[in-house]
XYZ file of C-alpha atoms in Angstrom:
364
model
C 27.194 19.066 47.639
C 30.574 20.415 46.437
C 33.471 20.805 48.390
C 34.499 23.293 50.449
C 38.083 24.902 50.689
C 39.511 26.998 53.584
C 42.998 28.239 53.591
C 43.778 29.781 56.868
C 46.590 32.271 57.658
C 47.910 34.639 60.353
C 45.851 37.278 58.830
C 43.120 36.208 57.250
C 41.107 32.970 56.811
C 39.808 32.097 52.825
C 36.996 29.911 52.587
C 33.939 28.449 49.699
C 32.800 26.340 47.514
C 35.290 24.983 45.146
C 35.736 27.246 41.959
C 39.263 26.647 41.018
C 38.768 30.802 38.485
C 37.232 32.424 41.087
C 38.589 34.249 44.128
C 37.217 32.885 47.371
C 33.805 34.358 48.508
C 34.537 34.088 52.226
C 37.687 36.347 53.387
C 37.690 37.145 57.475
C 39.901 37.919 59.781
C 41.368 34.968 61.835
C 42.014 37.459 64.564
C 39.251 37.270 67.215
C 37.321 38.981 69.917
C 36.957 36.668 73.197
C 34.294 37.628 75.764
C 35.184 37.255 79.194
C 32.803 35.386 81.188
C 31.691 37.167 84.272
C 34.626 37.060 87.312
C 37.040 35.915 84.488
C 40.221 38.059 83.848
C 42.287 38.997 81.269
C 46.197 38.040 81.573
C 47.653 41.056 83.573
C 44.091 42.256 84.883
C 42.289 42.626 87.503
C 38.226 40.703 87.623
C 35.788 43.367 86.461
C 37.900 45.165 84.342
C 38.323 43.778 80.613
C 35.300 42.473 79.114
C 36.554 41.128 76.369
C 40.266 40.042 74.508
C 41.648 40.154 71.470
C 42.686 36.086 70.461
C 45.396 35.172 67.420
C 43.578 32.255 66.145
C 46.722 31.563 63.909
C 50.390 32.174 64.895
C 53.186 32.450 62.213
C 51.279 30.338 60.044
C 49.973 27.518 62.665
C 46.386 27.661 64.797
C 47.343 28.708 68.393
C 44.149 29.185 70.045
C 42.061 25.767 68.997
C 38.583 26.785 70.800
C 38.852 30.031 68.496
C 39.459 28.416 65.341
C 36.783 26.142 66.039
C 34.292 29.075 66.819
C 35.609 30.833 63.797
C 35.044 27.860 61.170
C 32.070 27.581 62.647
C 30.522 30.676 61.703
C 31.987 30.073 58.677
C 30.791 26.636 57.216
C 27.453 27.297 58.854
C 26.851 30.917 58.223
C 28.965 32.157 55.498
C 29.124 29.027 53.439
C 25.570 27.203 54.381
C 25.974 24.147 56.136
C 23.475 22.655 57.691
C 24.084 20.881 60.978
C 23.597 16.971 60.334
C 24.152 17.722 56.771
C 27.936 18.393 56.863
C 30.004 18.472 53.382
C 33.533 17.620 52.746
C 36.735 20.112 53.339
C 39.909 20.456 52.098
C 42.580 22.517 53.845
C 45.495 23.995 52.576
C 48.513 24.017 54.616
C 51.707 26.278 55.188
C 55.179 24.494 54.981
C 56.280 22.344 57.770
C 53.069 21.421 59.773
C 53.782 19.454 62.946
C 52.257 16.716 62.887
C 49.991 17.000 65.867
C 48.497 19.592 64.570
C 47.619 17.636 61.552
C 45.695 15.297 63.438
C 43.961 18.301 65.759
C 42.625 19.531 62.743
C 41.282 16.314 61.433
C 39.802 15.125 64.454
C 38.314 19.014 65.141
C 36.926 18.132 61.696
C 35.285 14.410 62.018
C 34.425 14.642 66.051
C 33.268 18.055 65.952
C 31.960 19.288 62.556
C 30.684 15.408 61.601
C 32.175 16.006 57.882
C 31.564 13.373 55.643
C 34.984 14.013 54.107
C 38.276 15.560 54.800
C 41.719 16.228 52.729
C 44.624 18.727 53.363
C 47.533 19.566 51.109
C 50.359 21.740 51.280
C 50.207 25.280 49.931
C 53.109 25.163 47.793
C 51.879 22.749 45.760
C 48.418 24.264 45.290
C 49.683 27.094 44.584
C 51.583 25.629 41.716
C 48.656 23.955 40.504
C 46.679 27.274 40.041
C 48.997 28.237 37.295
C 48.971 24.738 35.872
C 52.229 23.449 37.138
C 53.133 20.233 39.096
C 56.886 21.284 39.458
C 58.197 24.264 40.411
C 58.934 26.391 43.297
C 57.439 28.912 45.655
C 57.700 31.355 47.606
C 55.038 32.551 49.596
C 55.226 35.897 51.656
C 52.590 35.407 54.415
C 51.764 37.783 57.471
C 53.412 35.777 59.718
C 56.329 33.654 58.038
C 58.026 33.239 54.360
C 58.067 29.746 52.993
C 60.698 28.849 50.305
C 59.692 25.869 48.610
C 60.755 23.828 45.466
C 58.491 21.357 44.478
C 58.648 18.242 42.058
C 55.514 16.026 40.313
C 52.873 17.350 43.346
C 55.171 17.211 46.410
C 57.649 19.499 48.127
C 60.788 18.745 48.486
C 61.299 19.685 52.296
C 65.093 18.798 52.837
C 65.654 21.490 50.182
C 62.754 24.014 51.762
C 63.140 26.663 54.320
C 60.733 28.705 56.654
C 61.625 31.737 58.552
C 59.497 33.083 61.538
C 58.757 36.838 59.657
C 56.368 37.749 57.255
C 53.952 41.227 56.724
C 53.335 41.864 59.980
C 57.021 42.392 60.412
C 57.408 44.572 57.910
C 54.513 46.504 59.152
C 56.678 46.885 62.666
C 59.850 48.128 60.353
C 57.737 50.519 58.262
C 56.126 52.093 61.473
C 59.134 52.651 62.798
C 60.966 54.173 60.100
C 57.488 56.455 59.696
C 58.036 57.433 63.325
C 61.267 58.197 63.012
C 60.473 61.172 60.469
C 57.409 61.733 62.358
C 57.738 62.234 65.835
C 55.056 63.686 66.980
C 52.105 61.912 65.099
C 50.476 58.614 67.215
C 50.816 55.789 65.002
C 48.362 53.023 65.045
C 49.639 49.401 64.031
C 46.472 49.164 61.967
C 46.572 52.514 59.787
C 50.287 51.584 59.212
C 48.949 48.227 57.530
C 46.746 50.425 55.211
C 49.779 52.830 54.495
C 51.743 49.761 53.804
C 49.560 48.639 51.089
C 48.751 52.198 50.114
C 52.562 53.352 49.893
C 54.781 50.905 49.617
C 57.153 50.137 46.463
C 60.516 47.974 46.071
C 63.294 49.700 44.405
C 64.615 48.280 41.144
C 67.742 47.493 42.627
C 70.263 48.238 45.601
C 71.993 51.534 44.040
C 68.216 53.302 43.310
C 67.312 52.391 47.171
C 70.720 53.986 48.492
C 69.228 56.994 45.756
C 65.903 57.446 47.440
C 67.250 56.743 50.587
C 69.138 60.396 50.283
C 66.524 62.120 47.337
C 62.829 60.563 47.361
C 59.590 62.757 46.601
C 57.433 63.065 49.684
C 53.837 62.668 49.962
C 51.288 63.410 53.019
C 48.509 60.985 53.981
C 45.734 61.840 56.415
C 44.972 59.410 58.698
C 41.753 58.771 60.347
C 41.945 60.965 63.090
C 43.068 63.991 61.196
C 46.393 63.378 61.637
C 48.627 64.461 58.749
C 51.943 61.750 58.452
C 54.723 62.859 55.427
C 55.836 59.139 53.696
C 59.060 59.582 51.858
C 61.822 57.240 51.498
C 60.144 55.107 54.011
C 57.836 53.519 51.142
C 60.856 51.758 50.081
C 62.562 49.948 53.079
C 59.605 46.982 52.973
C 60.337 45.299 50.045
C 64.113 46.333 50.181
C 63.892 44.097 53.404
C 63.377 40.912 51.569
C 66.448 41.095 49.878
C 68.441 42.352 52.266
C 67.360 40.830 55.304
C 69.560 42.779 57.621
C 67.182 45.791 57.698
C 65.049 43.115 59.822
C 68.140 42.373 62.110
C 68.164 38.939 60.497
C 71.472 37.309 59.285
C 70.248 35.613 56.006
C 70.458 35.893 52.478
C 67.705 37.410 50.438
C 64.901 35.724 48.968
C 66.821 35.319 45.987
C 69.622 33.772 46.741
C 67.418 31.514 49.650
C 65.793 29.916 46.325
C 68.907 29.181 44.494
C 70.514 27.662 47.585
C 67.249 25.497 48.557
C 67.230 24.070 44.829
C 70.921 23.121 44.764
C 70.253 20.389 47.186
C 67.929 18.750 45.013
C 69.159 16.582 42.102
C 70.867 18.588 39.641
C 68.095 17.049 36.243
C 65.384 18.673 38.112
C 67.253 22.880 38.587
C 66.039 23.939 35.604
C 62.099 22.177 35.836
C 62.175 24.334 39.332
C 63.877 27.515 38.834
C 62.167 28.136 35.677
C 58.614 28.140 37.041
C 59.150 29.994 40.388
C 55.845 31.816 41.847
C 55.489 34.345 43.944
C 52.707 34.385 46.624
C 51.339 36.147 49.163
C 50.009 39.908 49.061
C 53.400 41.388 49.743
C 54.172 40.094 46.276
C 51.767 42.603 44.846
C 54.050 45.209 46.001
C 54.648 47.794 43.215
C 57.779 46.722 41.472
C 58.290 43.555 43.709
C 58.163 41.439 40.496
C 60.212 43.379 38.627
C 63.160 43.488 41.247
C 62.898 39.844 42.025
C 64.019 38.852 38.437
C 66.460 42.003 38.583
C 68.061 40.103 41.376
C 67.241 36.626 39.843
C 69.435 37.735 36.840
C 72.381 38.618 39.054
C 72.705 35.088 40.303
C 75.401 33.140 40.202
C 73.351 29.981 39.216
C 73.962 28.146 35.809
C 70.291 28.399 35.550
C 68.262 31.832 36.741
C 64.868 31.709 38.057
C 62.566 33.109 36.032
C 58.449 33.533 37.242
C 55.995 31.929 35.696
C 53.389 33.588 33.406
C 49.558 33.008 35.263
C 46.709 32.257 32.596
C 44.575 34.562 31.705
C 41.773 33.247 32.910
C 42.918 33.178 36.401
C 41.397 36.284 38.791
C 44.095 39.271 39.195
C 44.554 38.157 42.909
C 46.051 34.627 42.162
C 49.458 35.799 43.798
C 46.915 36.570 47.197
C 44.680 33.911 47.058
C 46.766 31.117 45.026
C 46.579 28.304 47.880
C 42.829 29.111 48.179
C 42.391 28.605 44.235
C 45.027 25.542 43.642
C 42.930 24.185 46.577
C 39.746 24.035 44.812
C 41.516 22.053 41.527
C 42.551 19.788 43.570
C 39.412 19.326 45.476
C 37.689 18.598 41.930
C 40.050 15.228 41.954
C 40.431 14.189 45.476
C 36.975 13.946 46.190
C 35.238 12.539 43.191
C 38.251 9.784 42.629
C 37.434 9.156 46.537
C 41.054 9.679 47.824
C 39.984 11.608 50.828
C 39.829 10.076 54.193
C 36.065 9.140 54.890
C 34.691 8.870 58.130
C 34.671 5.564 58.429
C 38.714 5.526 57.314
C 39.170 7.976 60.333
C 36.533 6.158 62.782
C 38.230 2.432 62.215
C 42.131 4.096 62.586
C 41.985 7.452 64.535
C 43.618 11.533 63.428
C 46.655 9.293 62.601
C 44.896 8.324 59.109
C 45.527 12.016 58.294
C 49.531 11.011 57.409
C 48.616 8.289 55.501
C 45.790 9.504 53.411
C 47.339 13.042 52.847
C 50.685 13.758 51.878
């Protein structure tokens, strides 16, 4: 049986059969539906009222809720991908940047005590994501729903003293674009959810600083009709979400941009390895399929005051369009083609004789 991958996010959990050109063929929500039990109530309820909660599985990047992650993999090793119980596989997880390390070993003993896997491996996403477009050095920097990692990495593994992570990601630019689409729209009801669609729908980064300032004053308008009739007018608003990235202040954050985050994180590694890491910089997540996002990231990248620019690398050809979305997923599945045959994965017997601790030692 081959392996399976799942690379779990804020958003959305990815999940199948290793097939390192192929997107994943499992993509849910990791947000959940909890059913009250009878007499049970909701936070801020009263008994009889709320039948059933919404539950964030996944918080900026790290599982929250553990009971609804395991309910949630298990519909999805057993129904989506085909498990049988008693005849459990092995799993590799992906993982974002800066894991505590007791969640580590929750995950690997949820894995071996729960799910009886006959093999488990995680690895972090900046390094899979790397190895989707065939590099082992390099740096990344992946735009998630709930947090941005910046991340250089050298031979397979990151270089953490030199990464950074910052609590915001999609869902936070969501919040900012909402707002801004209220502002010029007073009187329409916005949900959270249709703003997420416009988002997608909408959205574009400027080229540079002095065209956003221009469509901040003289941008075409457009209407959209929203589910319930509604008609909203989306202007200059389209711009401020990837404008936000560079200029963080929109957010109310005191940071550089993403730019200049990169450049900074790679100066504190050895000077002989700049050019191996700048050089082959990827861009992940799906708020780096933004129209234009691309193109204004090396706009900026060539205004920096590094000796050596970052420049992005070049995915192959044969690689699905949504490698920037589903990159972790993908770099996860070449990786478990090697782990698991060359038997580098903890076993069960590895984690029976030494306990979730095994996790540290095995993967890294």
């Amino acid at each position: 049986m081959e392996a399976v991958v799942v690379d779990y996010g804020s958003k959305l959990l990815k999940a199948g059969i290793a097939s390192p050109d192929q997107d994943p063929p499992c993509i849910i929500p990791t947000k959940m539906k909890r059913v009250l039990e009878e007499g049970e109530a909701a936070e801020g309820e009263g008994t009889g009222n709320v039948e059933e909660v919404m539950v964030d599985t996944v918080v900026r990047g790290f599982v929250s809720d553990w009971d609804a992650m395991e309910d949630l993999l298990h519909h999805v090793l057993y129904t989506n991908i085909g498990w049988e119980i008693g005849d459990e596989g092995q799993i590799l997880f992906t993982e974002p940047l800066f894991t505590p390390k007791y969640l580590r070993e929750q995950l690997v003993q949820l894995m071996f005590e729960t799910f009886n896997v006959s093999g488990f491996y995680a690895s972090e996403q900046a390094v899979l994501s790397l190895y989707a477009v065939g590099r082992i050095s390099g740096c990344t920097i992946d735009i998630g729903h709930g947090k941005i990692d910046v991340a250089p990495v050298c031979e397979g593994a990151v270089h953490h003293i030199a990464s950074k992570r910052f609590e915001v990601g999609g869902v936070d630019l969501t919040n900012l674009l909402a707002q801004e689409l209220q502002k010029s729209n007073p009187s329409v009801n916005l949900d959270i959810s249709d703003v997420e669609k416009i988002k997608e729908l909408y959205a574009k980064c400027a080229s540079d600083q002095l065209e956003f300032e221009k469509m901040k004053n003289s941008c075409p308008a457009e209407q959209h009709t929203l589910p319930d009739g509604q008609v909203i007018t989306i202007g200059k608003e389209r711009y401020i979400v990837g404008e936000a990235l560079f200029q963080p202040h929109i957010l109310g954050l005191e940071e550089y941009g993403i730019v200049d985050q990169l450049v900074t994180g790679v100066s504190n590694v050895a000077s002989e390895y700049h050019r191996q890491l700048l050089e082959n910089t990827m861009l992940c997540g799906g708020t780096a399929s933004m129209i234009g996002f691309e193109r204004r990231f090396q706009s900026e990248a060539n205004l920096s005051t590094s000796a050596i620019r970052p420049a992005l690398v070049k995915p192959p050809e044969y690689m699905p369009e949504n490698l920037a979305r589903n990159s972790a997923w993908m770099g996860g599945a070449i990786l478990a083609k090697v782990v698991f045959p060359q038997n580098q994965h903890v076993t069960k017997g590895e984690y029976d004789e030494t306990g979730p601790a095994i996790v540290h030692k095995k993967c890294f």
